Structure formats: structure tokens, C-alpha cells
Amino acid sequence: SQELEQSPQSLIVQEGKNLTINCTSSKTLYGLYWYKQKYGEGLIFLMMLQKGGEEKSHEKITAKLDEKKQQSSLHITASQPSHAGIYLCGAQYNFNKFYFGSGTKLNVKP
Amino acid sequence: GAGVSQSPSNKVTEKGKDVELRCDPISGHTALYWYRQSLGQGLEFLIYFQGNSAPDKSGLPSDRFSAERTGGSVSTLTIQRTQQEDSAVYLCASSLETGNQPQHFGDGTRLSIL
């Protein structure tokens, strides 16, 4: 959606390398979510960020929301082949509308 | 099961036929959402329910699309007179309530219109 821009669109990294995916909003976010999707499957919830400056971690994945609540980054440390998939950010702006970014396709080469 | 359940997982039908997709949300989740994901595209929000009511139906692509939810639980998305451009994966999600609660997704229904 135009409300949420993700970058890069695709990423190929060597196993063990770190990487960052960005999600930028045209408007102040009410809350932001990160999901992971594997081909042919539904979305797996990773993390939710609500407060400006908030940072959350789960295993080797860390997500941050900037102070202005318009940009979020997802950082993977020491990537593994199991991290491969499509990462999507999602947000709610008003009561009735929900938006997702177009996704970042991640490939991790062994 | 404990997750969101969608059926069928795959549906192949001829152009012009009607199809009905079903979503069974996580027990206790009052909010239910429908999305469409076309090949290589992001998620397109279609409609959401809070309980049995859908406050905003403007996300539905055309009047051939309709959705209902009864008993605050199962929802069906119906596409009438299907067209080839309706081919996509239809994803359903549920959350405890609307307003900053994470949505939990089903595995989707892959719809193919011949």
C-alpha cells in the first residue's frame, strides 16, 4: 500500500550476516506490526510496537519504532536459512482501515 | 485447533461460478479480517468485522464480493460470478479486539479461476 513503504523489496544475504529491513509510513502510526510469511502459508506474527522509541527482541530478531512513530526497522543478527521468507510490516491508522507493506523477500544463502 | 482455520485450502472453479470461502477465528476473538493477496503483491485489506457487524465495506473490490459473520464466530466471504482477476490467496485473520491487537492469520484459501 502507499501508506507503508518497505525496503528493500528483496534481499539475499550470506548465512551469518546481519541485515535490516525498513518500513516507512506517510503518517504517524497508531501501532506497527511485523509478520513473516513463507510461500503458500499464512502470516506469522513476530512483534508489535506501539510507543515511540520502543524496541523489542525475539531470539535474533530486533524491531524498533522511531520516536515520531513513522518508521520502523527490523534487524536480524547472524542470519540463518530458517530466517528466509517474506517479511511484512502492517499498521492501523484509523478505526476501519488496516494496511500492509508490499513485503521484503529474504533469501539466506548457506 | 487453536489457530485461525480457513477452508477450503484450495479452490479451482470456472469463470462465472460463485464461490464461498470460510473462516473460523480463534475462540474468543471478536475482530475478524479478510485480506486478498495476489501473486507477487502485498496484502489488500477487504473487510473487517467487530462482532457480527462490518463498519466499513468500502474495501471490497466490487459488488460481486460480500461477507457475513454470524454468532460472532465463523465468517464467510462470497464471490459471485467469479472472474479470472479474482484468482488470489484469500487470507483471514482474527484478533482479540480492534485497536492495536496483533492479528493472527490462517493459512489462506488459494482461489484459481479458470
Short mmCIF file of N, CA, C and O in Angstrom, two decimals, chain A residues 1 30-33 35 37 39-45 48-50 86 88 92 95-103, chain B residues 33 35 37 39-43 45 48 50 55-56 58-59 89 91 98-108 110:
data_model
loop_
_atom_site.label_atom_id
_atom_site.label_comp_id
_atom_site.label_asym_id
_atom_site.label_seq_id
_atom_site.Cartn_x
_atom_site.Cartn_y
_atom_site.Cartn_z
N SER A 1 0.84 -1.19 0.00
CA SER A 1 0.00 0.00 0.00
C SER A 1 0.88 1.24 0.00
O SER A 1 2.04 1.20 0.38
N TYR A 30 -0.45 4.44 14.56
CA TYR A 30 -1.10 4.15 15.83
C TYR A 30 -0.39 2.95 16.46
O TYR A 30 -0.26 2.85 17.67
N GLY A 31 0.05 2.04 15.62
CA GLY A 31 0.79 0.86 16.06
C GLY A 31 1.32 0.15 14.84
O GLY A 31 0.75 0.26 13.75
N LEU A 32 2.42 -0.55 15.01
CA LEU A 32 3.02 -1.23 13.87
C LEU A 32 3.30 -2.68 14.22
O LEU A 32 3.70 -2.99 15.34
N TYR A 33 3.12 -3.55 13.24
CA TYR A 33 3.31 -4.99 13.43
C TYR A 33 4.30 -5.51 12.39
O TYR A 33 4.32 -5.04 11.26
N TYR A 35 5.36 -9.15 10.51
CA TYR A 35 4.96 -10.52 10.26
C TYR A 35 5.97 -11.16 9.31
O TYR A 35 6.67 -10.49 8.55
N GLN A 37 6.10 -14.38 6.39
CA GLN A 37 5.27 -15.28 5.59
C GLN A 37 6.17 -16.20 4.78
O GLN A 37 7.11 -15.74 4.12
N TYR A 39 6.18 -19.15 1.68
CA TYR A 39 5.38 -19.37 0.47
C TYR A 39 4.22 -20.33 0.75
O TYR A 39 4.41 -21.39 1.31
N GLY A 40 3.02 -19.93 0.34
CA GLY A 40 1.86 -20.80 0.48
C GLY A 40 1.31 -20.90 1.88
O GLY A 40 0.41 -21.71 2.13
N GLU A 41 1.83 -20.09 2.78
CA GLU A 41 1.35 -20.16 4.16
C GLU A 41 0.83 -18.80 4.61
O GLU A 41 1.00 -17.79 3.94
N GLY A 42 0.18 -18.80 5.76
CA GLY A 42 -0.31 -17.55 6.32
C GLY A 42 0.82 -16.75 6.95
O GLY A 42 1.98 -17.11 6.87
N LEU A 43 0.45 -15.66 7.57
CA LEU A 43 1.43 -14.78 8.19
C LEU A 43 1.65 -15.18 9.64
O LEU A 43 0.71 -15.47 10.37
N ILE A 44 2.90 -15.15 10.04
CA ILE A 44 3.25 -15.44 11.43
C ILE A 44 3.59 -14.13 12.12
O ILE A 44 4.47 -13.38 11.66
N PHE A 45 2.88 -13.85 13.22
CA PHE A 45 3.12 -12.62 13.96
C PHE A 45 4.49 -12.67 14.63
O PHE A 45 4.83 -13.65 15.30
N MET A 48 4.89 -6.50 17.89
CA MET A 48 4.05 -5.31 17.79
C MET A 48 4.73 -4.17 18.53
O MET A 48 5.24 -4.37 19.65
N LEU A 49 4.76 -3.00 17.92
CA LEU A 49 5.38 -1.81 18.53
C LEU A 49 4.34 -0.72 18.59
O LEU A 49 3.63 -0.46 17.62
N GLN A 50 4.25 -0.06 19.75
CA GLN A 50 3.23 0.96 19.91
C GLN A 50 3.79 2.31 20.34
O GLN A 50 3.23 3.34 19.99
N ILE A 86 9.21 -13.97 3.54
CA ILE A 86 8.79 -12.61 3.21
C ILE A 86 8.40 -11.91 4.51
O ILE A 86 7.59 -12.42 5.28
N LEU A 88 6.70 -8.73 6.32
CA LEU A 88 5.73 -7.67 6.06
C LEU A 88 5.52 -6.83 7.31
O LEU A 88 5.43 -7.36 8.41
N GLN A 92 -2.23 0.06 11.64
CA GLN A 92 -3.59 0.57 11.70
C GLN A 92 -3.51 2.07 11.89
O GLN A 92 -2.78 2.55 12.78
N PHE A 95 -9.93 3.62 12.65
CA PHE A 95 -10.69 2.53 13.21
C PHE A 95 -11.01 1.44 12.20
O PHE A 95 -11.11 0.27 12.53
N ASN A 96 -11.17 1.84 10.94
CA ASN A 96 -11.68 0.89 9.96
C ASN A 96 -10.69 0.36 8.95
O ASN A 96 -11.03 -0.47 8.14
N LYS A 97 -9.49 0.90 8.93
CA LYS A 97 -8.56 0.56 7.85
C LYS A 97 -7.27 -0.04 8.38
O LYS A 97 -6.71 0.44 9.37
N PHE A 98 -6.84 -1.06 7.68
CA PHE A 98 -5.60 -1.75 8.05
C PHE A 98 -4.74 -1.88 6.81
O PHE A 98 -5.22 -2.23 5.76
N TYR A 99 -3.47 -1.61 6.93
CA TYR A 99 -2.60 -1.59 5.78
C TYR A 99 -1.36 -2.44 6.03
O TYR A 99 -0.88 -2.54 7.16
N PHE A 100 -0.87 -3.02 4.93
CA PHE A 100 0.39 -3.76 4.99
C PHE A 100 1.33 -3.22 3.92
O PHE A 100 0.90 -2.74 2.87
N GLY A 101 2.61 -3.31 4.21
CA GLY A 101 3.60 -3.01 3.19
C GLY A 101 3.63 -4.11 2.15
O GLY A 101 3.00 -5.16 2.33
N SER A 102 4.37 -3.91 1.07
CA SER A 102 4.40 -4.88 -0.02
C SER A 102 5.34 -6.04 0.27
O SER A 102 5.39 -6.99 -0.50
N GLY A 103 6.09 -5.95 1.36
CA GLY A 103 6.91 -7.10 1.75
C GLY A 103 8.35 -7.01 1.30
O GLY A 103 8.68 -6.37 0.30
N TYR B 33 -10.86 -10.36 10.15
CA TYR B 33 -10.44 -9.58 8.99
C TYR B 33 -10.30 -10.49 7.76
O TYR B 33 -9.86 -11.63 7.88
N TYR B 35 -8.41 -10.46 3.90
CA TYR B 35 -7.44 -9.83 3.00
C TYR B 35 -7.35 -10.66 1.72
O TYR B 35 -7.68 -11.85 1.70
N GLN B 37 -4.43 -11.53 -1.33
CA GLN B 37 -3.03 -11.41 -1.76
C GLN B 37 -2.90 -12.01 -3.14
O GLN B 37 -3.00 -13.22 -3.33
N LEU B 39 -0.73 -12.72 -6.72
CA LEU B 39 0.62 -13.22 -6.95
C LEU B 39 1.62 -12.07 -6.97
O LEU B 39 1.50 -11.14 -7.75
N GLY B 40 2.62 -12.15 -6.09
CA GLY B 40 3.67 -11.15 -6.07
C GLY B 40 3.26 -9.81 -5.49
O GLY B 40 4.04 -8.86 -5.53
N GLN B 41 2.06 -9.73 -4.95
CA GLN B 41 1.57 -8.47 -4.40
C GLN B 41 1.50 -8.54 -2.88
O GLN B 41 1.56 -9.60 -2.28
N GLY B 42 1.34 -7.37 -2.28
CA GLY B 42 1.15 -7.31 -0.84
C GLY B 42 -0.28 -7.65 -0.48
O GLY B 42 -1.07 -8.07 -1.31
N LEU B 43 -0.61 -7.46 0.77
CA LEU B 43 -1.95 -7.76 1.25
C LEU B 43 -2.89 -6.59 0.99
O LEU B 43 -2.57 -5.44 1.27
N PHE B 45 -6.45 -5.14 2.05
CA PHE B 45 -7.50 -5.26 3.06
C PHE B 45 -8.87 -5.22 2.38
O PHE B 45 -9.15 -4.35 1.56
N TYR B 48 -13.47 -5.92 7.62
CA TYR B 48 -13.29 -6.49 8.94
C TYR B 48 -14.62 -6.47 9.69
O TYR B 48 -15.51 -5.68 9.38
N GLN B 50 -16.34 -6.47 13.61
CA GLN B 50 -16.27 -6.37 15.06
C GLN B 50 -17.55 -7.02 15.55
O GLN B 50 -18.64 -6.47 15.38
N PRO B 55 -18.27 -2.42 9.98
CA PRO B 55 -18.50 -0.97 9.92
C PRO B 55 -18.20 -0.34 8.57
O PRO B 55 -18.76 0.69 8.23
N ASP B 56 -17.32 -0.97 7.80
CA ASP B 56 -16.87 -0.33 6.56
C ASP B 56 -16.67 -1.40 5.50
O ASP B 56 -15.80 -2.25 5.63
N SER B 58 -16.13 -0.62 2.25
CA SER B 58 -15.60 0.05 1.05
C SER B 58 -14.37 -0.64 0.49
O SER B 58 -13.98 -0.38 -0.65
N GLY B 59 -13.74 -1.51 1.28
CA GLY B 59 -12.57 -2.21 0.78
C GLY B 59 -12.88 -3.38 -0.15
O GLY B 59 -11.99 -3.90 -0.82
N VAL B 89 -4.84 -15.50 -3.24
CA VAL B 89 -4.96 -16.16 -1.95
C VAL B 89 -5.77 -15.25 -1.04
O VAL B 89 -5.46 -14.06 -0.90
N LEU B 91 -6.86 -14.43 2.62
CA LEU B 91 -6.40 -14.67 3.99
C LEU B 91 -7.38 -14.10 4.99
O LEU B 91 -7.92 -13.01 4.80
N THR B 98 -10.43 -4.93 17.95
CA THR B 98 -9.74 -4.00 17.08
C THR B 98 -9.02 -2.98 17.95
O THR B 98 -9.30 -2.85 19.13
N GLY B 99 -8.12 -2.26 17.36
CA GLY B 99 -7.41 -1.26 18.15
C GLY B 99 -6.14 -1.80 18.76
O GLY B 99 -6.07 -2.08 19.95
N ASN B 100 -5.13 -1.97 17.90
CA ASN B 100 -3.82 -2.35 18.37
C ASN B 100 -3.74 -3.68 19.10
O ASN B 100 -3.18 -3.78 20.20
N GLN B 101 -4.30 -4.65 18.49
CA GLN B 101 -4.10 -6.03 18.91
C GLN B 101 -3.53 -6.78 17.71
O GLN B 101 -4.00 -6.58 16.59
N PRO B 102 -2.54 -7.62 17.91
CA PRO B 102 -1.98 -8.34 16.76
C PRO B 102 -3.02 -9.24 16.12
O PRO B 102 -3.83 -9.86 16.80
N GLN B 103 -2.99 -9.30 14.80
CA GLN B 103 -3.88 -10.16 14.06
C GLN B 103 -3.20 -11.50 13.83
O GLN B 103 -2.03 -11.57 13.45
N HIS B 104 -3.93 -12.56 14.04
CA HIS B 104 -3.41 -13.90 13.84
C HIS B 104 -4.06 -14.48 12.59
O HIS B 104 -5.28 -14.51 12.48
N PHE B 105 -3.23 -14.94 11.67
CA PHE B 105 -3.69 -15.31 10.34
C PHE B 105 -3.89 -16.81 10.17
O PHE B 105 -3.15 -17.62 10.75
N GLY B 106 -4.87 -17.15 9.32
CA GLY B 106 -5.00 -18.51 8.84
C GLY B 106 -4.04 -18.74 7.69
O GLY B 106 -3.33 -17.83 7.27
N ASP B 107 -4.03 -19.97 7.17
CA ASP B 107 -3.13 -20.31 6.07
C ASP B 107 -3.67 -19.89 4.71
O ASP B 107 -2.98 -20.01 3.70
N GLY B 108 -4.92 -19.40 4.66
CA GLY B 108 -5.45 -18.87 3.42
C GLY B 108 -6.16 -19.89 2.57
O GLY B 108 -6.01 -21.11 2.74
N ARG B 110 -6.41 -20.65 -1.46
CA ARG B 110 -5.86 -20.31 -2.77
C ARG B 110 -6.95 -20.53 -3.80
O ARG B 110 -7.37 -21.65 -4.05
#
